[in-house]
């Protein structure tokens, strides 16, 4: 009976397994993940960001409905001894916003924070998503300029590249664009909800049919059709087409901002990774301006996402415009290994095999190798095993070298 059958039949080995939605990461795969996270964090530091650590669990109010993060039913909740509702953080951005309001309340100059930590979202198991993922993120406060938006998009691209990821695409949109268009449709809450669901699933034919069934104006239907068909074409001509068919202030402001941000982001040399997608939506409702996501081939999930959230910090008591993003390092790990599976073939470890009488020689040899930057594992030889056993062990370890001290 295999382990899965054993678990389904009520076997006694449940303690050996993890719950649905979480996983163990070990051996060389874990080493590659750690390397990726170091490279991303080092990239953030190179742009002047300072590291912060926020608690793994916080009061529910930090992530409540008005904050615009994940729905309450998707949070892992429990109670402290004073009966306060506590949640495992589903998102680190609200915690960073809380920190800015508390510790930098009077600071009016730019603030740059970065972090690395795990987040927890209670998604249905049938969706096949991890419920615990590691996020490496950067948040930029007290700057509402298009320059800040462009730089953050460029930093996200640079961090992806430094992690070893080369085949990815950045999509940039604006939260206000779709909100303005949705207002223009005149649909009620149910109609808007259906429309948003179709847009998020890229069901563009369904969107067109729904707009026709709801008798939405010809101009707005034409804008939606154009956005879905031609968002990858010349941005300026697309914007001219859209503005000729609507006077909505949100739509006009979004178009103007996207033009500025895309032009400035190109100055960082990331044009080949960048696409403007006017249909782009975000899961988080706290985004107010430019939003951006990174995708790779081989996965429908985003490897990174972010945007401008000028109203979030205010909910914690401080007026502070902000823009930020988070990189899902679990997704980056999978993408990097799809590009270069050979990364799992070497652990970078040297195995130093010695016998009972050569411990001192082994220590000296190991110290010299470590001074040269080598990772060395001391292994005392057993009389019960021969050299072939240790060679097989070094192979299983994917060791770079096996050295025997006589």
Tab-separated table of C-alpha atoms in Angstrom:
chain	number	residue	atom	x	y	z
A	1	UNK	CA	0.000	0.000	0.000
A	2	UNK	CA	1.522	3.370	-1.002
A	3	UNK	CA	1.604	6.352	1.350
A	4	UNK	CA	-1.343	8.191	-0.259
A	5	UNK	CA	-3.533	5.090	-0.114
A	6	UNK	CA	-2.444	4.563	3.469
A	7	UNK	CA	-3.486	8.117	4.402
A	8	UNK	CA	-6.839	7.825	2.667
A	9	UNK	CA	-7.558	4.594	4.468
A	10	UNK	CA	-6.769	6.102	7.859
A	11	UNK	CA	-3.219	4.795	8.202
A	12	UNK	CA	-1.093	5.726	11.212
A	13	UNK	CA	1.675	7.565	9.308
A	14	UNK	CA	-0.092	10.958	9.042
A	15	UNK	CA	2.643	12.649	11.096
A	16	UNK	CA	5.110	12.033	8.270
A	17	UNK	CA	3.152	14.212	5.839
A	18	UNK	CA	2.257	17.870	5.465
A	19	UNK	CA	-1.261	19.327	5.256
A	20	UNK	CA	-2.680	20.236	1.855
A	21	UNK	CA	-1.233	23.512	0.561
A	22	UNK	CA	2.166	23.393	2.282
A	23	UNK	CA	5.337	21.521	1.422
A	24	UNK	CA	8.847	20.635	2.553
A	25	UNK	CA	11.731	22.072	0.539
A	26	UNK	CA	15.024	20.311	1.122
A	27	UNK	CA	18.454	19.388	-0.233
A	28	UNK	CA	19.665	21.161	-3.370
A	29	UNK	CA	16.217	22.569	-4.173
A	30	UNK	CA	16.255	24.429	-0.847
A	31	UNK	CA	19.812	25.631	-1.503
A	32	UNK	CA	18.754	27.092	-4.869
A	33	UNK	CA	15.754	28.809	-3.232
A	34	UNK	CA	17.992	30.364	-0.561
A	35	UNK	CA	20.396	31.588	-3.235
A	36	UNK	CA	17.526	33.155	-5.192
A	37	UNK	CA	16.262	34.944	-2.086
A	38	UNK	CA	19.733	36.305	-1.289
A	39	UNK	CA	20.141	37.610	-4.813
A	40	UNK	CA	16.743	39.308	-4.747
A	41	UNK	CA	17.373	40.871	-1.331
A	42	UNK	CA	20.841	42.048	-2.401
A	43	UNK	CA	19.222	43.687	-5.423
A	44	UNK	CA	16.815	45.602	-3.166
A	45	UNK	CA	19.693	46.763	-0.972
A	46	UNK	CA	21.592	47.967	-4.045
A	47	UNK	CA	18.713	50.408	-4.716
A	48	UNK	CA	18.888	51.818	-1.198
A	49	UNK	CA	16.150	49.781	0.499
A	50	UNK	CA	16.475	48.844	4.172
A	51	UNK	CA	15.256	45.504	5.486
A	52	UNK	CA	12.354	45.184	7.918
A	53	UNK	CA	10.715	42.215	9.625
A	54	UNK	CA	7.020	42.276	10.458
A	55	UNK	CA	5.280	39.657	12.640
A	56	UNK	CA	4.101	36.409	11.101
A	57	UNK	CA	0.748	36.953	12.809
A	58	UNK	CA	-0.998	40.255	13.539
A	59	UNK	CA	-4.357	41.594	14.656
A	60	UNK	CA	-7.167	40.940	12.201
A	61	UNK	CA	-7.795	44.685	11.781
A	62	UNK	CA	-4.430	45.093	10.001
A	63	UNK	CA	-5.851	43.015	7.150
A	64	UNK	CA	-9.589	43.754	7.549
A	65	UNK	CA	-12.013	44.262	4.677
A	66	UNK	CA	-11.496	48.037	4.490
A	67	UNK	CA	-7.742	47.512	3.956
A	68	UNK	CA	-8.441	45.796	0.625
A	69	UNK	CA	-6.307	42.682	1.100
A	70	UNK	CA	-7.553	39.078	0.731
A	71	UNK	CA	-11.128	38.190	1.808
A	72	UNK	CA	-11.634	37.248	5.446
A	73	UNK	CA	-12.523	33.641	4.592
A	74	UNK	CA	-9.079	33.213	3.031
A	75	UNK	CA	-7.231	34.118	6.250
A	76	UNK	CA	-6.001	31.667	8.877
A	77	UNK	CA	-7.521	32.991	12.134
A	78	UNK	CA	-7.149	32.170	15.815
A	79	UNK	CA	-7.557	33.950	19.164
A	80	UNK	CA	-5.052	35.201	21.712
A	81	UNK	CA	-5.604	34.897	25.458
A	82	UNK	CA	-7.456	38.239	25.496
A	83	UNK	CA	-9.865	36.933	22.865
A	84	UNK	CA	-8.508	39.223	20.129
A	85	UNK	CA	-8.752	37.802	16.597
A	86	UNK	CA	-5.292	37.087	15.240
A	87	UNK	CA	-4.427	36.124	11.650
A	88	UNK	CA	-1.405	34.646	9.954
A	89	UNK	CA	-0.403	37.395	7.548
A	90	UNK	CA	-1.819	36.817	4.059
A	91	UNK	CA	0.146	39.770	2.699
A	92	UNK	CA	3.113	41.752	4.055
A	93	UNK	CA	2.303	45.150	2.526
A	94	UNK	CA	-0.328	46.157	5.154
A	95	UNK	CA	2.164	45.299	7.915
A	96	UNK	CA	4.786	47.502	6.247
A	97	UNK	CA	2.211	50.316	5.964
A	98	UNK	CA	1.447	49.947	9.674
A	99	UNK	CA	5.183	50.199	10.474
A	100	UNK	CA	5.536	53.396	8.441
A	101	UNK	CA	2.618	55.017	10.243
A	102	UNK	CA	3.916	54.002	13.663
A	103	UNK	CA	7.679	54.503	13.389
A	104	UNK	CA	7.960	57.126	10.638
A	105	UNK	CA	4.822	59.143	11.273
A	106	UNK	CA	6.536	62.523	10.933
A	107	UNK	CA	8.923	61.580	8.126
A	108	UNK	CA	8.067	63.389	4.901
A	109	UNK	CA	11.088	62.325	2.860
A	110	UNK	CA	11.155	59.079	0.825
A	111	UNK	CA	11.183	55.802	2.782
A	112	UNK	CA	12.341	52.531	1.224
A	113	UNK	CA	11.680	49.193	2.940
A	114	UNK	CA	12.245	45.609	1.812
A	115	UNK	CA	11.453	42.261	3.374
A	116	UNK	CA	11.582	38.499	3.059
A	117	UNK	CA	8.957	36.381	4.774
A	118	UNK	CA	6.240	33.768	4.460
A	119	UNK	CA	2.582	34.562	3.830
A	120	UNK	CA	-0.467	32.348	4.396
A	121	UNK	CA	-3.672	32.293	2.328
A	122	UNK	CA	-6.389	29.715	2.953
A	123	UNK	CA	-7.304	28.920	-0.654
A	124	UNK	CA	-9.498	25.910	-1.540
A	125	UNK	CA	-7.358	22.762	-1.980
A	126	UNK	CA	-8.837	21.945	-5.385
A	127	UNK	CA	-7.165	25.050	-6.862
A	128	UNK	CA	-3.780	23.408	-6.421
A	129	UNK	CA	-2.114	26.524	-5.000
A	130	UNK	CA	0.286	26.653	-2.092
A	131	UNK	CA	-1.203	28.128	1.068
A	132	UNK	CA	2.217	29.135	2.399
A	133	UNK	CA	4.614	30.977	0.103
A	134	UNK	CA	7.715	33.103	0.589
A	135	UNK	CA	7.545	36.707	-0.542
A	136	UNK	CA	10.485	39.018	-1.180
A	137	UNK	CA	9.132	42.530	-1.494
A	138	UNK	CA	10.000	46.205	-1.677
A	139	UNK	CA	7.869	49.203	-0.649
A	140	UNK	CA	8.528	52.860	-1.544
A	141	UNK	CA	6.713	55.486	0.564
A	142	UNK	CA	6.325	59.282	0.383
A	143	UNK	CA	6.760	59.603	-3.375
A	144	UNK	CA	3.712	59.907	-5.641
A	145	UNK	CA	5.618	60.519	-8.885
A	146	UNK	CA	5.584	58.525	-12.110
A	147	UNK	CA	9.364	58.307	-11.642
A	148	UNK	CA	8.822	56.176	-8.533
A	149	UNK	CA	6.383	53.929	-10.404
A	150	UNK	CA	8.855	53.420	-13.245
A	151	UNK	CA	11.772	52.727	-10.923
A	152	UNK	CA	9.825	50.113	-8.948
A	153	UNK	CA	8.866	48.312	-12.164
A	154	UNK	CA	12.537	48.358	-13.177
A	155	UNK	CA	13.647	47.079	-9.763
A	156	UNK	CA	11.205	44.173	-10.023
A	157	UNK	CA	12.616	43.312	-13.459
A	158	UNK	CA	16.193	43.603	-12.185
A	159	UNK	CA	15.447	41.385	-9.177
A	160	UNK	CA	13.947	38.726	-11.471
A	161	UNK	CA	17.032	38.849	-13.695
A	162	UNK	CA	19.454	38.698	-10.752
A	163	UNK	CA	17.597	35.654	-9.398
A	164	UNK	CA	18.524	33.761	-12.557
A	165	UNK	CA	15.213	34.233	-14.348
A	166	UNK	CA	15.550	35.372	-17.962
A	167	UNK	CA	12.366	34.298	-19.734
A	168	UNK	CA	9.635	36.462	-18.260
A	169	UNK	CA	7.247	39.211	-19.252
A	170	UNK	CA	6.112	42.288	-17.313
A	171	UNK	CA	2.563	43.510	-17.796
A	172	UNK	CA	1.697	47.036	-16.686
A	173	UNK	CA	-1.802	48.448	-16.273
A	174	UNK	CA	-3.704	50.893	-14.099
A	175	UNK	CA	-6.322	50.171	-11.439
A	176	UNK	CA	-8.170	53.400	-12.254
A	177	UNK	CA	-8.567	52.527	-15.926
A	178	UNK	CA	-10.856	49.531	-15.412
A	179	UNK	CA	-12.648	51.208	-12.498
A	180	UNK	CA	-13.460	54.154	-14.710
A	181	UNK	CA	-14.660	51.929	-17.540
A	182	UNK	CA	-16.784	49.879	-15.139
A	183	UNK	CA	-18.428	53.107	-13.928
A	184	UNK	CA	-19.124	54.019	-17.544
A	185	UNK	CA	-20.970	50.740	-18.174
A	186	UNK	CA	-23.669	51.694	-15.651
A	187	UNK	CA	-23.947	48.051	-14.544
A	188	UNK	CA	-25.265	47.151	-11.095
A	189	UNK	CA	-23.181	45.264	-8.518
A	190	UNK	CA	-24.012	41.821	-9.929
A	191	UNK	CA	-23.274	42.925	-13.480
A	192	UNK	CA	-19.959	44.485	-12.463
A	193	UNK	CA	-19.033	41.349	-10.533
A	194	UNK	CA	-19.698	39.149	-13.578
A	195	UNK	CA	-17.740	41.513	-15.792
A	196	UNK	CA	-14.742	41.621	-13.442
A	197	UNK	CA	-14.736	37.835	-13.193
A	198	UNK	CA	-14.697	37.485	-16.973
A	199	UNK	CA	-11.937	40.070	-17.377
A	200	UNK	CA	-9.779	38.393	-14.715
A	201	UNK	CA	-10.183	35.052	-16.522
A	202	UNK	CA	-9.410	36.713	-19.881
A	203	UNK	CA	-12.828	35.618	-21.171
A	204	UNK	CA	-13.014	38.527	-23.587
A	205	UNK	CA	-15.704	37.020	-25.800
A	206	UNK	CA	-17.901	36.676	-22.728
A	207	UNK	CA	-17.266	40.321	-21.854
A	208	UNK	CA	-18.386	41.515	-25.277
A	209	UNK	CA	-21.526	39.359	-25.138
A	210	UNK	CA	-22.382	40.570	-21.623
A	211	UNK	CA	-21.980	44.234	-22.591
A	212	UNK	CA	-24.282	43.739	-25.568
A	213	UNK	CA	-26.870	41.902	-23.468
A	214	UNK	CA	-26.784	44.711	-20.894
A	215	UNK	CA	-27.210	47.357	-23.633
A	216	UNK	CA	-24.027	49.195	-22.680
A	217	UNK	CA	-23.278	52.163	-24.958
A	218	UNK	CA	-21.564	51.583	-28.284
A	219	UNK	CA	-18.564	53.744	-27.338
A	220	UNK	CA	-17.821	51.752	-24.188
A	221	UNK	CA	-18.247	48.434	-26.012
A	222	UNK	CA	-15.788	49.641	-28.625
A	223	UNK	CA	-13.269	50.583	-25.913
A	224	UNK	CA	-13.506	47.150	-24.296
A	225	UNK	CA	-13.100	45.425	-27.660
A	226	UNK	CA	-10.103	47.602	-28.509
A	227	UNK	CA	-8.450	46.972	-25.139
A	228	UNK	CA	-8.790	43.213	-25.554
A	229	UNK	CA	-7.685	43.137	-29.191
A	230	UNK	CA	-4.987	45.775	-29.373
A	231	UNK	CA	-3.500	46.372	-25.933
A	232	UNK	CA	-0.134	45.143	-27.230
A	233	UNK	CA	-0.033	47.641	-30.110
A	234	UNK	CA	1.297	51.198	-30.003
A	235	UNK	CA	0.235	52.682	-26.671
A	236	UNK	CA	-0.212	56.248	-27.896
A	237	UNK	CA	-2.564	55.256	-30.715
A	238	UNK	CA	-4.544	53.012	-28.354
A	239	UNK	CA	-4.928	55.853	-25.867
A	240	UNK	CA	-6.042	58.249	-28.625
A	241	UNK	CA	-8.659	55.709	-29.712
A	242	UNK	CA	-9.934	55.352	-26.126
A	243	UNK	CA	-10.012	59.056	-25.265
A	244	UNK	CA	-12.023	59.776	-28.422
A	245	UNK	CA	-14.789	57.606	-26.935
A	246	UNK	CA	-14.898	58.624	-23.252
A	247	UNK	CA	-14.511	61.686	-21.030
A	248	UNK	CA	-14.239	59.660	-17.813
A	249	UNK	CA	-11.734	61.372	-15.508
A	250	UNK	CA	-10.365	58.103	-14.083
A	251	UNK	CA	-9.778	56.682	-17.539
A	252	UNK	CA	-8.066	59.864	-18.769
A	253	UNK	CA	-5.844	60.104	-15.685
A	254	UNK	CA	-4.913	56.424	-15.968
A	255	UNK	CA	-3.991	56.759	-19.644
A	256	UNK	CA	-1.843	59.822	-18.967
A	257	UNK	CA	-0.028	58.081	-16.109
A	258	UNK	CA	0.603	54.916	-18.113
A	259	UNK	CA	2.169	56.909	-20.940
A	260	UNK	CA	4.574	58.608	-18.536
A	261	UNK	CA	5.439	55.431	-16.631
A	262	UNK	CA	6.039	53.300	-19.730
A	263	UNK	CA	8.305	55.966	-21.234
A	264	UNK	CA	10.320	56.316	-18.025
A	265	UNK	CA	10.531	52.564	-17.380
A	266	UNK	CA	12.061	52.169	-20.857
A	267	UNK	CA	14.965	54.386	-19.710
A	268	UNK	CA	16.037	51.523	-17.425
A	269	UNK	CA	16.531	49.290	-20.467
A	270	UNK	CA	13.692	46.871	-19.729
A	271	UNK	CA	11.605	47.531	-22.867
A	272	UNK	CA	11.858	43.948	-24.146
A	273	UNK	CA	10.238	42.646	-20.969
A	274	UNK	CA	7.526	45.305	-20.793
A	275	UNK	CA	3.952	45.201	-22.132
A	276	UNK	CA	1.128	47.626	-21.320
A	277	UNK	CA	-2.122	45.730	-20.673
A	278	UNK	CA	-5.082	48.028	-20.102
A	279	UNK	CA	-7.271	45.084	-19.058
A	280	UNK	CA	-4.998	44.235	-16.127
A	281	UNK	CA	-6.747	43.696	-12.781
A	282	UNK	CA	-5.373	43.067	-9.306
A	283	UNK	CA	-6.560	40.786	-6.501
A	284	UNK	CA	-5.802	43.437	-3.890
A	285	UNK	CA	-8.336	46.260	-3.755
A	286	UNK	CA	-5.979	48.724	-2.069
A	287	UNK	CA	-4.225	49.494	-5.354
A	288	UNK	CA	-5.141	52.952	-6.645
A	289	UNK	CA	-2.813	53.557	-9.584
A	290	UNK	CA	-0.305	51.724	-11.744
A	291	UNK	CA	-0.319	47.932	-11.287
A	292	UNK	CA	2.196	45.464	-12.693
A	293	UNK	CA	2.767	41.715	-12.821
A	294	UNK	CA	5.485	39.331	-14.027
A	295	UNK	CA	4.751	36.037	-15.776
A	296	UNK	CA	6.886	33.167	-17.035
A	297	UNK	CA	6.188	30.409	-19.525
A	298	UNK	CA	5.124	27.104	-18.020
A	299	UNK	CA	2.953	28.567	-15.251
A	300	UNK	CA	-0.334	30.437	-15.070
A	301	UNK	CA	0.652	31.996	-11.738
A	302	UNK	CA	2.413	35.346	-11.428
A	303	UNK	CA	5.994	35.282	-10.181
A	304	UNK	CA	5.691	38.882	-8.979
A	305	UNK	CA	3.061	41.597	-8.687
A	306	UNK	CA	2.689	45.090	-7.301
A	307	UNK	CA	1.324	48.559	-7.775
A	308	UNK	CA	0.574	51.967	-6.305
A	309	UNK	CA	-1.520	52.120	-3.121
A	310	UNK	CA	-1.777	55.758	-2.074
A	311	UNK	CA	-4.645	55.265	0.393
A	312	UNK	CA	-3.474	52.295	2.460
A	313	UNK	CA	-1.068	54.016	4.863
A	314	UNK	CA	-3.729	56.655	5.577
A	315	UNK	CA	-5.890	53.926	7.097
A	316	UNK	CA	-3.190	53.514	9.745
A	317	UNK	CA	-3.109	57.269	10.477
A	318	UNK	CA	-0.473	58.758	8.142
A	319	UNK	CA	-0.796	60.453	4.771
A	320	UNK	CA	1.779	58.706	2.605
A	321	UNK	CA	1.598	57.771	-1.082
A	322	UNK	CA	3.251	54.433	-1.785
A	323	UNK	CA	4.181	51.933	-4.469
A	324	UNK	CA	5.522	48.433	-3.974
A	325	UNK	CA	5.645	44.838	-5.129
A	326	UNK	CA	6.265	41.295	-3.910
A	327	UNK	CA	8.065	38.431	-5.631
A	328	UNK	CA	6.814	34.898	-4.987
A	329	UNK	CA	10.126	33.087	-4.538
A	330	UNK	CA	8.447	29.668	-4.720
A	331	UNK	CA	7.265	30.498	-8.240
A	332	UNK	CA	10.651	31.989	-9.158
A	333	UNK	CA	12.342	28.792	-7.945
A	334	UNK	CA	10.170	26.648	-10.224
A	335	UNK	CA	10.721	29.002	-13.170
A	336	UNK	CA	14.505	29.152	-12.698
A	337	UNK	CA	14.694	25.353	-12.508
A	338	UNK	CA	12.608	25.052	-15.670
A	339	UNK	CA	15.167	27.266	-17.414
A	340	UNK	CA	18.211	25.530	-15.909
A	341	UNK	CA	17.514	22.103	-14.322
A	342	UNK	CA	21.275	21.547	-14.006
A	343	UNK	CA	21.206	23.772	-10.928
A	344	UNK	CA	20.070	20.694	-8.992
A	345	UNK	CA	23.087	18.644	-10.118
A	346	UNK	CA	25.693	20.240	-7.845
A	347	UNK	CA	25.454	20.991	-4.137
A	348	UNK	CA	28.764	22.907	-4.037
A	349	UNK	CA	29.896	20.686	-1.140
A	350	UNK	CA	33.253	18.932	-0.770
A	351	UNK	CA	33.110	15.703	1.217
A	352	UNK	CA	36.232	15.128	3.314
A	353	UNK	CA	36.520	11.479	4.358
A	354	UNK	CA	38.889	10.607	7.208
A	355	UNK	CA	39.571	7.695	9.549
A	356	UNK	CA	39.778	7.642	13.315
A	357	UNK	CA	43.485	8.497	13.421
A	358	UNK	CA	43.405	11.406	10.949
A	359	UNK	CA	40.842	13.730	12.550
A	360	UNK	CA	43.420	16.477	13.146
A	361	UNK	CA	44.609	16.332	9.517
A	362	UNK	CA	41.012	16.466	8.320
A	363	UNK	CA	40.310	19.562	10.418
A	364	UNK	CA	43.359	21.368	9.027
A	365	UNK	CA	42.494	20.420	5.453
A	366	UNK	CA	38.871	21.539	5.920
A	367	UNK	CA	39.930	24.914	7.331
A	368	UNK	CA	42.214	25.564	4.337
A	369	UNK	CA	39.456	24.652	1.896
A	370	UNK	CA	36.916	26.882	3.692
A	371	UNK	CA	39.382	29.779	3.525
A	372	UNK	CA	39.214	29.349	-0.260
A	373	UNK	CA	35.430	29.583	-0.147
A	374	UNK	CA	34.670	25.862	-0.241
A	375	UNK	CA	31.818	24.248	1.688
A	376	UNK	CA	33.260	21.184	3.428
A	377	UNK	CA	31.490	18.283	5.112
A	378	UNK	CA	33.614	16.118	7.420
A	379	UNK	CA	32.701	12.418	7.345
A	380	UNK	CA	34.370	9.847	9.604
A	381	UNK	CA	34.946	6.522	7.876
A	382	UNK	CA	33.257	3.466	9.363
A	383	UNK	CA	34.803	0.000	9.290
A	384	UNK	CA	31.396	-1.324	8.221
A	385	UNK	CA	31.518	0.574	4.905
A	386	UNK	CA	33.979	0.608	1.999
A	387	UNK	CA	35.072	3.331	-0.411
A	388	UNK	CA	32.310	2.514	-2.881
A	389	UNK	CA	29.695	3.244	-0.213
A	390	UNK	CA	31.176	6.701	0.347
A	391	UNK	CA	31.441	7.409	-3.367
A	392	UNK	CA	27.756	6.547	-3.699
A	393	UNK	CA	27.020	8.831	-0.744
A	394	UNK	CA	28.898	11.717	-2.387
A	395	UNK	CA	26.950	11.100	-5.601
A	396	UNK	CA	23.611	11.217	-3.734
A	397	UNK	CA	24.755	14.459	-2.139
A	398	UNK	CA	25.722	15.866	-5.569
A	399	UNK	CA	29.094	16.719	-4.030
A	400	UNK	CA	31.642	18.575	-6.120
A	401	UNK	CA	34.493	16.461	-4.791
A	402	UNK	CA	35.297	13.533	-2.483
A	403	UNK	CA	38.676	13.859	-0.713
A	404	UNK	CA	40.074	10.987	1.331
A	405	UNK	CA	42.520	11.720	4.172
A	406	UNK	CA	44.760	8.679	4.724
